[in-house]
Amino acid sequence: MQDNIEQKLGFDRIRQMVTERCTNALAVRMADDMHFTTAYESLRHELQLVEEMRQIVLMESQFPQQDFIDLSAHLAALRVAGTHLPLEALFDLKLSLRTIRECYLFLTSEEHQQYGALRDEAIGVELGYGGKSSQLNVINSLLGKLIDDHGDLYDNASPALAEIRRSKVRKAAEVDARIASALSRAKREGWATEDAEVTMRDGRPVIPLLTTHRRKMRGLIQDESATRQTAFVEPSEVVELGNDLRELDFDERHEVQRILLQFSDRLRPLLPQLDEAYRFLARVDFLRAKARVAVDLDACVPTLHAEPHIDWLDARHPILFLQKKGAVVPFSLSLGIQHTEQHTSRILIISGPNAGGKSVLLKAVGLIQYMLQCGMAVPLRATSECGLFDNIFIDIGDQQSIDNDLSTYTSHLQNMKSLLGAADGRTLFLLDELGGGTEPRSGCAIAEAVLEALYEKGSYGVVTTHFADLKLLGDRLPGVVNGAMLFDTDAMRPLYRLAVGHPGSSFAFEIAESIGFPKEILQKAGDKVGREQLNFEHQLQQLEIDKKEIARQKEELRVADDFLAEVTAKYQRLNESLQARRGEIIGAARHEAQQILEGANRTVERTISDIKSAKAEREATRKAREALAAATEHNSDEVRKLTIEKEHRDSKPHGGMPHQELPMPIKVGSIVRIDGQDTYGQVVEIKGRKAVVESNSLRMTIPLDRLQGTAKQKIPGEKRNTMVSRGIYDEMNDKRAHFNSTLDLRGQRAEEALDRLHHFIDDALLLSEKEVRILHGKGYGILMQVIQQELRAMREVRSFHAEKVELGGAGVTIVELR
């Protein structure tokens, strides 16, 4: 680690912020000793302590706020036999032991079990509020009887002290009476003015007499006024009483000292426990200072990994955040994250205009990582993830040295030499304006070689540059990605926003033109640079604009495709249901037809039997034939009706869809129909067992077994399908326009709330929302428990957590969707 890295990054100012918030001298020393560490377990524990203390600072007003007094020096002096604590230290002991006890009881109470790490710290301290060290309880009791809340010993601290102080009160009353009598006499005799009052000189009561009469009262002249007009005389009858009072003061002082010695002797055997208790108190004060800094920075403790890893969301430069009072543009950064299917991004090359925020971002990366590995909360979104690096290397700014006779570029080269010698797969390097300070071609070549060497070593880093050749490294090295500090070309001002994935432009000519630089000079400069270079810069910006437009269109198509897939699934389920019912209906029709035929047979048999029984009489035969004809007509009507219904069902076997066509082979260019739907499309690509089908400007990937080849030469019903597609877009736009990412369930019953929750999550997933808020209130916590239990069971929910305290705390649940 570089010697001056804390000054380069600005961590010395962060350390000063922590120191200023410590009220305990030992805690101040802890802040001074705070250092960069790579020990994962101890750092994880420290960050957990800081996070719990941050929650206490934000939410627990009953936690002790004062009297974090360090008595370690006094306790160390007390180890020498015959010494005692000063009265002021005894008062501080009473106050600080009370604070220790309150911290201990708060952290070990059943009510505050959520602060588990701090609870372990408290339990690990032998404070002596019971058990083997119960003598400390005796000390607390003694202190309560010895010293009052003003820092003085009680009169009854000992019988001798009580008697001395009673004697002092009597003597003082006698002195007051004698001095008052002397003053009255002086006023009657005219020795003193009518407004004269008793005053004190050197702790003795005196009467102000006119200088011309000072010999008329017997006593001691203790002082005179600056004008020598007044003499301050202590009457002789009071002198003896004053001497008695002085002797009583001496007696009181000796008795107090004896009491302090006696109490210190009782305290001396408990010094080991007291040392441990006061280290705990200092530790709490130190953690409280770090937590207060975290609150000021709106910082939190992210997820920690043992390996090098950066996945930051909404990161902010800590010092700039305070200076701007929170009005800073956040940035997101990923290093050590899989960038493509085969490679992981490790090096970010940032380009962009001067004064666009590149160097500030570089320092922010180093400062945030350094703060984290010093055990401090960092200004990131809580869902961010951080890893550990063994060392951080930064090369930024003008490092010209007169003492060593080094130019700026030579200093940079020496830094690069040191970096290349020490870099490995756990190194984070931060290089500003790499390759600058010398002839551009040579500087760029050396810078490119340095980055290639660091890439081979597996190091992680962020680099800023203006060199176009370095911007092209991302095309050759899979682990290198480009980034740009965005610039508003209309207002000609930097936006201070980081965009990862493409290089940026320096906008040198545009900025020069915006400030009124002579056009003829810019024209000549353009000719010297060459139009190809200028076109390259403009093409970079145009490519970014095109990329954003393509991404927007791709997102629209994805949403439409998801919605269409949902509609397709619904139609498929409906078709399957209709097919199942079709079989049931045909079976019922066959059964009914069978019954009709059986009835017809029975009628024929009855007719024949009647004819035979009537012995073929003409009238009876005629009537039998008429009955048979009527039955036959009735049966014919029933069969005809069933036939018509069957034909109607067969003509619309899929809920109103036409007869299936004869299957045709499916190939690129074929017009196909999606199984179970009245939707046609053209095959534009075949991928294994799936085909890409285009229908009305929408592309869908559908399994081949769900497609039916047709002999059609063009897509039928195109106007109708267009209307359907337009309807889908209208419905999606309407959903998005009226969708509110916050669901208010306060005051609702559990069953009603869960039903609304499911519909809300379905709509959020359909609209590709990544994060939503559930407002359920606090109350008794029953509705919150029901909702969060349901969220745990939803596979679509990635995670959920409570909102920040200032935005609702436990009354609001933030849900992250997959």
CSV table of C-alpha atoms in Angstrom, one decimal, residues 517-725:
chain,number,residue,atom,x,y,z
A,517,PHE,CA,-12.9,30.4,-29.5
A,518,PRO,CA,-11.9,31.9,-32.9
A,519,LYS,CA,-13.5,29.8,-35.7
A,520,GLU,CA,-10.6,30.2,-38.1
A,521,ILE,CA,-8.3,28.7,-35.4
A,522,LEU,CA,-10.7,25.8,-34.9
A,523,GLN,CA,-10.9,25.3,-38.7
A,524,LYS,CA,-7.1,25.0,-38.9
A,525,ALA,CA,-7.0,22.7,-36.0
A,526,GLY,CA,-9.6,20.5,-37.6
A,527,ASP,CA,-7.5,20.3,-40.8
A,528,LYS,CA,-4.4,19.4,-38.8
A,529,VAL,CA,-6.2,16.7,-36.8
A,530,GLY,CA,-7.8,15.3,-39.8
A,531,ARG,CA,-11.5,14.8,-40.5
A,532,GLU,CA,-11.2,11.0,-39.9
A,533,GLN,CA,-10.4,11.6,-36.2
A,534,LEU,CA,-13.3,14.1,-35.8
A,535,ASN,CA,-15.6,11.7,-37.6
A,536,PHE,CA,-14.5,8.9,-35.3
A,537,GLU,CA,-15.5,11.0,-32.3
A,538,HIS,CA,-18.9,11.9,-33.8
A,539,GLN,CA,-19.5,8.3,-34.8
A,540,LEU,CA,-18.9,7.2,-31.2
A,541,GLN,CA,-21.7,9.5,-30.0
A,542,GLN,CA,-24.0,8.5,-32.9
A,543,LEU,CA,-23.4,4.8,-32.1
A,544,GLU,CA,-24.5,5.4,-28.5
A,545,ILE,CA,-27.7,7.2,-29.7
A,546,ASP,CA,-28.4,4.3,-32.0
A,547,LYS,CA,-27.7,1.8,-29.3
A,548,LYS,CA,-30.1,3.4,-26.9
A,549,GLU,CA,-32.8,3.5,-29.6
A,550,ILE,CA,-32.3,-0.2,-30.4
A,551,ALA,CA,-32.4,-1.0,-26.7
A,552,ARG,CA,-35.7,0.9,-26.3
A,553,GLN,CA,-37.2,-0.9,-29.3
A,554,LYS,CA,-35.9,-4.2,-28.1
A,555,GLU,CA,-37.6,-3.7,-24.7
A,556,GLU,CA,-40.9,-2.8,-26.4
A,557,LEU,CA,-40.7,-5.9,-28.5
A,558,ARG,CA,-39.8,-8.0,-25.4
A,559,VAL,CA,-42.8,-6.6,-23.6
A,560,ALA,CA,-45.1,-7.2,-26.5
A,561,ASP,CA,-43.7,-10.7,-27.0
A,562,ASP,CA,-44.3,-11.6,-23.3
A,563,PHE,CA,-47.8,-10.3,-23.5
A,564,LEU,CA,-48.5,-12.2,-26.7
A,565,ALA,CA,-47.0,-15.4,-25.2
A,566,GLU,CA,-49.4,-14.9,-22.3
A,567,VAL,CA,-52.4,-14.5,-24.6
A,568,THR,CA,-51.2,-17.5,-26.7
A,569,ALA,CA,-51.1,-19.6,-23.5
A,570,LYS,CA,-54.6,-18.5,-22.6
A,571,TYR,CA,-56.0,-19.4,-26.0
A,572,GLN,CA,-54.1,-22.7,-25.9
A,573,ARG,CA,-55.8,-23.6,-22.5
A,574,LEU,CA,-59.2,-22.5,-23.9
A,575,ASN,CA,-58.7,-24.7,-27.0
A,576,GLU,CA,-57.7,-27.7,-24.9
A,577,SER,CA,-60.8,-27.2,-22.8
A,578,LEU,CA,-63.0,-27.0,-25.9
A,579,GLN,CA,-61.4,-30.1,-27.4
A,580,ALA,CA,-62.2,-32.0,-24.2
A,581,ARG,CA,-65.8,-30.8,-24.2
A,582,ARG,CA,-66.1,-31.7,-28.0
A,583,GLY,CA,-65.5,-35.3,-27.1
A,584,GLU,CA,-68.1,-35.2,-24.4
A,585,ILE,CA,-70.7,-33.5,-26.6
A,586,ILE,CA,-70.2,-36.1,-29.5
A,587,GLY,CA,-70.4,-38.9,-27.0
A,588,ALA,CA,-73.7,-37.6,-25.6
A,589,ALA,CA,-75.0,-37.1,-29.1
A,590,ARG,CA,-74.2,-40.7,-30.0
A,591,HIS,CA,-75.9,-41.9,-26.9
A,592,GLU,CA,-79.0,-39.9,-27.6
A,593,ALA,CA,-79.1,-41.1,-31.2
A,594,GLN,CA,-78.8,-44.7,-30.0
A,595,GLN,CA,-81.8,-44.1,-27.7
A,596,ILE,CA,-83.8,-42.7,-30.6
A,597,LEU,CA,-83.0,-45.7,-32.8
A,598,GLU,CA,-83.9,-48.1,-30.0
A,599,GLY,CA,-87.2,-46.3,-29.6
A,600,ALA,CA,-87.8,-46.5,-33.3
A,601,ASN,CA,-87.2,-50.2,-33.2
A,602,ARG,CA,-89.6,-50.7,-30.4
A,603,THR,CA,-92.3,-48.7,-32.3
A,604,VAL,CA,-91.9,-50.9,-35.4
A,605,GLU,CA,-92.2,-54.0,-33.2
A,606,ARG,CA,-95.3,-52.7,-31.6
A,607,THR,CA,-96.8,-51.9,-35.0
A,608,ILE,CA,-96.2,-55.4,-36.3
A,609,SER,CA,-97.6,-56.9,-33.2
A,610,ASP,CA,-100.7,-54.7,-33.5
A,611,ILE,CA,-101.2,-55.7,-37.1
A,612,LYS,CA,-100.9,-59.3,-36.3
A,613,SER,CA,-103.3,-59.1,-33.3
A,614,ALA,CA,-105.9,-57.2,-35.5
A,615,LYS,CA,-105.6,-59.9,-38.1
A,616,ALA,CA,-104.8,-57.4,-40.7
A,617,GLU,CA,-108.1,-55.5,-40.5
A,618,ARG,CA,-108.0,-52.5,-42.8
A,619,GLU,CA,-108.8,-49.8,-40.3
A,620,ALA,CA,-106.4,-51.1,-37.6
A,621,THR,CA,-103.7,-51.5,-40.2
A,622,ARG,CA,-104.2,-47.9,-41.4
A,623,LYS,CA,-104.0,-46.6,-37.8
A,624,ALA,CA,-100.8,-48.6,-37.1
A,625,ARG,CA,-99.2,-47.3,-40.3
A,626,GLU,CA,-100.1,-43.7,-39.4
A,627,ALA,CA,-98.6,-44.1,-35.9
A,628,LEU,CA,-95.4,-45.6,-37.4
A,629,ALA,CA,-95.1,-42.8,-39.9
A,630,ALA,CA,-95.5,-40.2,-37.1
A,631,ALA,CA,-92.9,-41.9,-35.0
A,632,THR,CA,-90.6,-42.1,-38.0
A,633,GLU,CA,-91.0,-38.4,-38.7
A,634,HIS,CA,-90.3,-37.5,-35.1
A,635,ASN,CA,-87.2,-39.6,-35.0
A,636,SER,CA,-86.1,-38.1,-38.3
A,637,ASP,CA,-86.4,-34.6,-36.8
A,638,GLU,CA,-84.3,-35.6,-33.8
A,639,VAL,CA,-81.6,-37.1,-35.9
A,640,ARG,CA,-81.6,-34.1,-38.3
A,641,LYS,CA,-81.3,-31.8,-35.3
A,642,LEU,CA,-78.3,-33.8,-33.9
A,643,THR,CA,-76.7,-33.8,-37.4
A,644,ILE,CA,-77.0,-30.1,-37.8
A,645,GLU,CA,-75.5,-29.5,-34.3
A,646,LYS,CA,-72.6,-31.9,-35.1
A,647,GLU,CA,-71.9,-30.2,-38.4
A,648,HIS,CA,-71.9,-26.8,-36.6
A,649,ARG,CA,-69.5,-28.1,-34.0
A,650,ASP,CA,-67.3,-29.8,-36.6
A,651,SER,CA,-67.2,-26.6,-38.7
A,652,LYS,CA,-65.8,-24.7,-35.6
A,653,PRO,CA,-63.8,-27.2,-33.7
A,654,HIS,CA,-61.5,-24.6,-32.0
A,655,GLY,CA,-64.0,-22.0,-30.8
A,656,GLY,CA,-64.9,-20.5,-34.1
A,657,MET,CA,-61.7,-21.4,-36.0
A,658,PRO,CA,-61.9,-22.8,-39.6
A,659,HIS,CA,-61.1,-26.4,-40.4
A,660,GLN,CA,-57.4,-27.4,-40.1
A,661,GLU,CA,-55.5,-27.3,-43.4
A,662,LEU,CA,-53.5,-30.2,-44.7
A,663,PRO,CA,-50.0,-30.0,-43.0
A,664,MET,CA,-47.1,-28.8,-45.2
A,665,PRO,CA,-43.3,-29.0,-44.6
A,666,ILE,CA,-42.0,-26.1,-42.6
A,667,LYS,CA,-39.0,-24.2,-43.9
A,668,VAL,CA,-37.6,-20.7,-44.0
A,669,GLY,CA,-40.2,-18.5,-45.8
A,670,SER,CA,-43.1,-20.9,-45.1
A,671,ILE,CA,-46.5,-19.4,-44.1
A,672,VAL,CA,-47.5,-21.2,-40.9
A,673,ARG,CA,-50.4,-21.1,-38.5
A,674,ILE,CA,-49.8,-21.2,-34.7
A,675,ASP,CA,-51.5,-24.3,-33.3
A,676,GLY,CA,-54.7,-23.5,-31.4
A,677,GLN,CA,-54.9,-19.9,-32.8
A,678,ASP,CA,-56.2,-18.1,-35.8
A,679,THR,CA,-52.8,-16.4,-36.2
A,680,TYR,CA,-50.5,-16.8,-39.3
A,681,GLY,CA,-46.9,-15.8,-39.7
A,682,GLN,CA,-43.9,-16.3,-41.8
A,683,VAL,CA,-40.8,-18.4,-40.8
A,684,VAL,CA,-37.7,-16.2,-40.9
A,685,GLU,CA,-35.3,-18.6,-39.2
A,686,ILE,CA,-35.1,-22.1,-37.8
A,687,LYS,CA,-33.1,-22.9,-34.7
A,688,GLY,CA,-33.0,-26.6,-34.0
A,689,ARG,CA,-36.5,-27.5,-32.7
A,690,LYS,CA,-37.7,-23.9,-32.7
A,691,ALA,CA,-38.5,-21.4,-35.3
A,692,VAL,CA,-38.5,-17.6,-35.4
A,693,VAL,CA,-41.9,-16.5,-36.8
A,694,GLU,CA,-42.7,-12.9,-37.9
A,695,SER,CA,-46.2,-11.7,-37.8
A,696,ASN,CA,-47.2,-8.0,-38.2
A,697,SER,CA,-43.7,-6.7,-37.3
A,698,LEU,CA,-43.6,-8.9,-34.2
A,699,ARG,CA,-41.0,-11.7,-33.9
A,700,MET,CA,-41.7,-14.8,-31.8
A,701,THR,CA,-39.7,-17.9,-31.1
A,702,ILE,CA,-42.1,-20.9,-31.1
A,703,PRO,CA,-41.4,-24.7,-30.9
A,704,LEU,CA,-41.9,-26.4,-34.3
A,705,ASP,CA,-44.4,-28.8,-32.9
A,706,ARG,CA,-46.7,-25.9,-32.2
A,707,LEU,CA,-46.6,-24.7,-35.9
A,708,GLN,CA,-48.7,-26.0,-38.8
A,709,GLY,CA,-47.3,-25.6,-42.3
A,710,THR,CA,-49.7,-24.2,-45.0
A,711,ALA,CA,-49.8,-23.8,-48.8
A,712,LYS,CA,-50.5,-20.1,-48.5
A,713,GLN,CA,-48.2,-17.6,-50.3
A,714,LYS,CA,-48.9,-14.7,-48.0
A,715,ILE,CA,-50.1,-14.1,-44.5
A,716,PRO,CA,-54.0,-14.0,-44.5
A,717,GLY,CA,-56.0,-11.7,-42.3
A,718,GLU,CA,-53.1,-9.2,-42.0
A,719,LYS,CA,-55.4,-6.2,-41.3
A,720,ARG,CA,-57.2,-8.1,-38.5
A,721,ASN,CA,-53.9,-9.2,-37.0
A,722,THR,CA,-52.6,-5.7,-37.2
A,723,MET,CA,-55.6,-4.5,-35.2
A,724,VAL,CA,-54.9,-7.3,-32.6
A,725,SER,CA,-51.3,-6.2,-32.3
